[in-house]
Coordinates of C-alpha atoms in Angstrom, one line a residue:
M267 CA 46.0 -83.5 60.9
T268 CA 47.3 -87.0 60.6
G269 CA 46.9 -90.2 62.6
A270 CA 48.9 -88.4 65.4
E271 CA 45.7 -86.5 66.1
G272 CA 47.6 -83.2 66.5
V273 CA 49.9 -84.5 69.2
V274 CA 53.3 -82.8 69.5
L275 CA 56.3 -83.9 71.4
A276 CA 58.7 -81.5 73.2
V277 CA 62.1 -82.8 74.4
D278 CA 64.3 -80.7 76.7
I279 CA 67.8 -82.3 77.0
G280 CA 69.9 -80.9 79.8
G281 CA 73.3 -81.7 81.2
T282 CA 72.0 -83.6 84.3
K283 CA 68.5 -84.5 83.2
A284 CA 65.9 -84.5 80.5
V285 CA 62.2 -83.6 80.5
L286 CA 59.7 -84.7 77.8
R287 CA 56.1 -83.8 77.3
A288 CA 53.6 -84.9 74.6
R289 CA 50.5 -82.7 74.2
G290 CA 47.5 -82.7 71.8
P291 CA 44.2 -80.8 71.6
D292 CA 42.7 -83.0 74.3
T293 CA 45.6 -85.0 75.7
D294 CA 48.7 -84.2 77.7
S295 CA 51.3 -86.6 79.1
G296 CA 52.5 -84.2 81.7
D297 CA 56.2 -83.7 82.3
L298 CA 58.2 -86.9 82.3
R299 CA 61.7 -86.3 83.7
F300 CA 64.7 -88.4 84.5
E301 CA 68.3 -87.8 85.5
W302 CA 71.1 -89.2 83.4
P303 CA 72.8 -92.1 85.0
A304 CA 76.5 -92.1 85.8
P305 CA 79.0 -92.7 84.3
V306 CA 78.2 -91.1 80.9
Q307 CA 77.4 -93.8 78.3
C308 CA 75.9 -92.5 75.1
E309 CA 74.1 -95.6 74.1
R310 CA 72.4 -96.0 77.5
D311 CA 71.5 -92.3 77.5
V312 CA 69.8 -92.6 74.1
D313 CA 68.0 -95.8 75.1
L314 CA 66.6 -94.0 78.2
L315 CA 65.6 -91.0 76.1
R316 CA 63.8 -93.1 73.5
A317 CA 62.0 -95.1 76.2
T318 CA 60.7 -91.9 77.8
A319 CA 59.6 -90.6 74.4
R320 CA 57.5 -93.7 73.8
Q321 CA 56.0 -93.4 77.3
A322 CA 55.1 -89.7 76.8
L323 CA 53.4 -90.5 73.4
R324 CA 51.6 -93.5 74.8
L325 CA 50.2 -91.3 77.7
A326 CA 49.0 -88.8 75.0
G327 CA 47.2 -91.6 73.1
T328 CA 49.4 -92.0 70.1
A329 CA 52.6 -93.8 68.9
R330 CA 53.8 -90.9 66.7
A331 CA 53.7 -87.1 67.1
L332 CA 52.8 -84.7 64.4
R333 CA 56.0 -82.7 65.2
V334 CA 58.9 -83.3 67.5
V335 CA 61.0 -80.3 68.8
V336 CA 64.2 -80.9 70.8
A337 CA 65.9 -78.3 73.0
F338 CA 69.6 -79.2 73.1
P339 CA 72.6 -77.5 74.8
G340 CA 75.4 -78.9 72.7
T341 CA 76.7 -78.0 69.3
L342 CA 75.7 -79.7 66.1
D343 CA 77.4 -79.6 62.7
A344 CA 75.7 -79.0 59.4
A345 CA 74.9 -82.7 59.1
G346 CA 73.3 -82.8 62.6
H347 CA 76.1 -84.6 64.4
V348 CA 77.0 -83.6 68.0
T349 CA 80.4 -82.0 67.7
R350 CA 80.7 -80.5 71.2
W351 CA 79.0 -81.0 74.5
P352 CA 81.6 -80.8 77.4
T353 CA 79.0 -82.0 80.0
R354 CA 78.5 -85.4 78.1
P355 CA 81.4 -85.7 75.7
A356 CA 80.5 -89.3 74.9
W357 CA 77.7 -87.9 72.7
C358 CA 80.1 -86.4 70.2
G359 CA 79.5 -88.0 66.8
L360 CA 75.9 -88.9 67.6
R361 CA 73.3 -87.8 65.0
L362 CA 70.5 -86.9 67.4
A363 CA 67.8 -86.5 64.8
D364 CA 68.2 -90.1 63.7
E365 CA 67.7 -91.4 67.2
L366 CA 64.4 -89.6 67.6
S367 CA 63.1 -89.8 64.0
E368 CA 60.6 -92.7 64.6
F369 CA 58.6 -90.5 67.0
G370 CA 57.4 -87.9 64.5
E371 CA 55.7 -87.7 61.2
V372 CA 58.6 -85.6 59.9
P373 CA 62.2 -85.5 61.1
P374 CA 62.6 -83.8 64.5
T375 CA 63.6 -80.1 64.8
I376 CA 66.5 -79.5 67.0
R377 CA 67.2 -76.0 68.4
D378 CA 69.5 -74.4 70.9
D379 CA 67.9 -74.8 74.4
A380 CA 68.6 -71.1 75.3
V381 CA 67.0 -69.9 72.1
L382 CA 63.8 -71.9 72.8
A383 CA 63.8 -70.7 76.4
G384 CA 64.2 -67.1 75.3
Y385 CA 61.5 -67.6 72.7
A386 CA 59.0 -68.8 75.4
E387 CA 59.9 -65.8 77.6
A388 CA 59.5 -63.3 74.8
V389 CA 56.1 -64.6 73.7
A390 CA 54.9 -64.5 77.3
R391 CA 56.2 -61.0 78.2
P392 CA 55.8 -58.4 75.5
A393 CA 57.9 -55.9 77.3
L394 CA 61.0 -58.0 76.6
R395 CA 60.8 -57.3 72.9
D396 CA 62.8 -54.1 73.2
G397 CA 66.0 -56.1 73.4
M398 CA 66.5 -59.0 75.7
L399 CA 69.3 -61.4 76.7
Y400 CA 68.2 -64.7 78.1
L401 CA 70.8 -66.2 80.3
G402 CA 70.3 -69.9 81.3
L403 CA 72.3 -70.7 84.4
G404 CA 72.0 -74.4 85.0
T405 CA 74.4 -77.3 84.6
G406 CA 76.1 -75.1 82.0
V407 CA 75.4 -71.5 80.9
G408 CA 73.6 -70.7 77.7
G409 CA 72.5 -67.5 76.1
A410 CA 70.1 -66.1 73.5
W411 CA 69.6 -62.5 72.3
L412 CA 66.4 -61.0 71.0
S413 CA 67.0 -58.0 68.9
P414 CA 64.7 -55.0 69.2
R415 CA 62.4 -54.5 66.2
P416 CA 61.0 -51.0 66.1
D417 CA 59.0 -51.9 63.0
R418 CA 57.3 -54.9 64.7
D419 CA 53.6 -54.5 65.3
P420 CA 53.0 -54.8 69.1
A421 CA 50.4 -57.4 68.4
D422 CA 52.9 -59.6 66.5
L423 CA 54.5 -62.3 68.5
P424 CA 58.3 -62.9 68.0
G425 CA 59.3 -66.0 66.1
V426 CA 62.0 -68.4 67.2
D427 CA 64.2 -67.1 64.4
D428 CA 64.2 -63.6 65.9
L429 CA 66.5 -65.0 68.6
L430 CA 70.2 -65.7 68.1
P431 CA 72.1 -68.2 70.2
C432 CA 75.3 -66.9 71.9
E433 CA 77.9 -68.8 73.9
A434 CA 77.6 -66.6 76.9
G435 CA 78.9 -69.3 79.2
H436 CA 82.3 -69.2 77.5
L437 CA 82.8 -65.4 77.7
I438 CA 86.0 -65.1 79.7
V439 CA 85.3 -63.0 82.7
H440 CA 88.4 -63.7 84.8
P441 CA 91.4 -64.2 82.4
D442 CA 94.3 -66.2 83.8
T443 CA 93.2 -66.1 87.4
G444 CA 89.7 -67.7 86.9
R445 CA 88.6 -71.2 87.6
S446 CA 89.0 -74.0 85.2
C447 CA 86.1 -74.6 82.7
D448 CA 84.9 -77.8 81.1
C449 CA 85.8 -76.3 77.8
G450 CA 89.5 -76.4 78.7
R451 CA 90.0 -72.7 79.3
R452 CA 90.2 -70.7 82.5
G453 CA 87.9 -68.0 83.7
C454 CA 84.8 -68.6 81.6
L455 CA 81.5 -67.4 83.0
Q456 CA 80.3 -71.0 83.2
A457 CA 83.1 -71.8 85.6
H458 CA 81.8 -69.2 88.0
A459 CA 78.0 -69.0 87.5
S460 CA 76.7 -72.4 86.5
G461 CA 74.8 -74.4 89.1
P462 CA 77.7 -76.9 89.7
A463 CA 80.2 -74.1 90.0
V464 CA 78.1 -72.2 92.5
H465 CA 77.6 -75.4 94.5
R466 CA 81.3 -76.1 94.7
W467 CA 82.1 -72.5 95.7
T468 CA 79.3 -72.6 98.3
T469 CA 80.8 -75.8 99.8
A470 CA 84.2 -74.2 100.0
H471 CA 83.4 -70.6 101.0
G472 CA 79.7 -70.3 101.9
R473 CA 76.6 -69.2 100.1
P474 CA 77.0 -65.4 100.3
A475 CA 80.5 -65.6 98.8
A476 CA 79.4 -67.9 96.0
L477 CA 76.4 -65.7 95.2
T478 CA 78.6 -62.6 95.1
D479 CA 81.1 -64.3 92.9
A480 CA 78.5 -65.5 90.4
A481 CA 76.7 -62.2 90.3
A482 CA 80.0 -60.3 89.7
A483 CA 80.9 -62.7 86.8
C484 CA 77.4 -62.4 85.3
G485 CA 77.6 -58.6 85.7
L486 CA 80.9 -58.4 83.8
A487 CA 79.6 -60.6 81.0
I488 CA 76.3 -58.8 80.6
T489 CA 78.0 -55.4 80.7
N490 CA 80.3 -56.4 77.9
I491 CA 77.5 -57.9 75.8
G492 CA 75.5 -54.7 76.4
E493 CA 78.3 -52.6 74.8
L494 CA 77.8 -54.5 71.6
L495 CA 74.1 -55.3 71.6
P496 CA 71.0 -53.3 72.9
L497 CA 69.7 -54.9 76.1
A498 CA 66.6 -53.6 77.7
A499 CA 66.3 -56.6 79.9
V500 CA 68.1 -59.7 81.1
V501 CA 66.1 -62.8 81.9
L502 CA 67.6 -65.4 84.3
G503 CA 66.6 -69.0 83.6
G504 CA 67.9 -72.4 84.4
G505 CA 67.9 -74.2 87.7
F506 CA 70.2 -71.7 89.5
G507 CA 69.3 -68.6 87.5
A508 CA 65.6 -68.9 88.0
G509 CA 65.7 -70.7 91.3
D510 CA 67.8 -68.5 93.6
P511 CA 65.9 -65.4 94.7
G512 CA 69.1 -63.8 95.9
L513 CA 70.7 -63.7 92.4
P514 CA 68.6 -60.9 90.8
P515 CA 69.4 -58.2 93.5
A516 CA 73.0 -59.2 93.6
L517 CA 73.2 -59.0 89.8
R518 CA 71.5 -55.6 89.7
A519 CA 74.1 -54.3 92.2
A520 CA 76.9 -55.8 90.1
L521 CA 75.5 -54.2 86.9
R522 CA 75.2 -50.8 88.6
R523 CA 78.9 -51.0 89.7
R524 CA 79.9 -51.7 86.1
A525 CA 77.7 -49.1 84.4
R526 CA 79.4 -46.2 82.5
Q527 CA 78.3 -42.7 83.5
G528 CA 75.2 -41.8 81.6
G529 CA 74.6 -45.4 80.5
T530 CA 71.6 -47.5 81.3
V531 CA 71.4 -50.7 83.3
P532 CA 69.1 -53.4 81.9
R533 CA 66.3 -54.7 84.0
V534 CA 67.0 -58.1 85.6
L535 CA 64.1 -60.6 85.7
R536 CA 63.7 -64.2 86.7
A537 CA 62.3 -66.4 83.9
S538 CA 58.5 -66.6 84.2
Y539 CA 58.7 -70.3 83.3
G540 CA 61.6 -71.0 85.6
A541 CA 63.7 -74.0 84.7
Q542 CA 60.9 -75.1 82.3
A543 CA 61.4 -72.4 79.8
S544 CA 63.2 -74.5 77.2
L545 CA 60.5 -77.2 77.3
R546 CA 57.9 -74.5 77.1
G547 CA 59.6 -73.0 74.0
A548 CA 59.9 -76.4 72.4
L549 CA 56.1 -76.9 72.9
L550 CA 55.4 -73.5 71.5
L551 CA 57.5 -74.1 68.4
A552 CA 55.9 -77.5 67.8
R553 CA 52.4 -76.1 68.1
A554 CA 53.5 -73.2 65.7
F555 CA 54.5 -75.9 63.1
V556 CA 51.2 -77.7 63.5
G557 CA 49.3 -74.4 63.0
A558 CA 51.2 -73.8 59.8
C559 CA 50.3 -77.2 58.4

């Protein structure tokens, strides 16, 4: 250990909010969350993120963490610059690791938020290790796939590298006739099943119609993914995915309607960590790094 006394810092960056938590063997800051102010201003966003990181570490009794892990929904290039984040386009060009480097003993680790959420779910629920799609339905729609490993000892926990990110939110489920997506195309899953999309459809057509539309779009996307990749289960996370109890039964019905004769329908589960799965995954990965030191 170092002067950080084993404290790790987890940062979950979302489209509308961020949540941070610093935790050590005997200290815990608790969840510190804030919503991004409007309009989008990258410099102001980063200042708020950095100020909250300082507060979390102070509450955990240190100025610097042993490891920092960041769950991030945007796309980074090989050099670590944000190249795409339709929700907050002003972040494009930002090298996120540089903005958070002062808070850790080593440079921060930045991972896809859906991958970290799926990692947390797979560690918590051994039955998911037979092939799982994590679908994060929040401000946007993210995905991560855990491949089945027949050779894996049941006692071995999956590692974060066992999960692959997938842009599930930008699978086109309604070509030409679908609603406009932030990415510039029409008919993406995100335009029909993200939290904001469902809210807009609810306002215009009522909750039952919005839920049916979102479940149908998810069912089509999952069915197509399942033709390419083995899926024993689908885990629904994110604010909408994990928070609406009506979505799983509606999605199960949509999947049954799409199933081929003789095919199997994956189980549909709500995330055990709810909308906190990405943060939980970031904490798990940070603690795994500490354990390897």
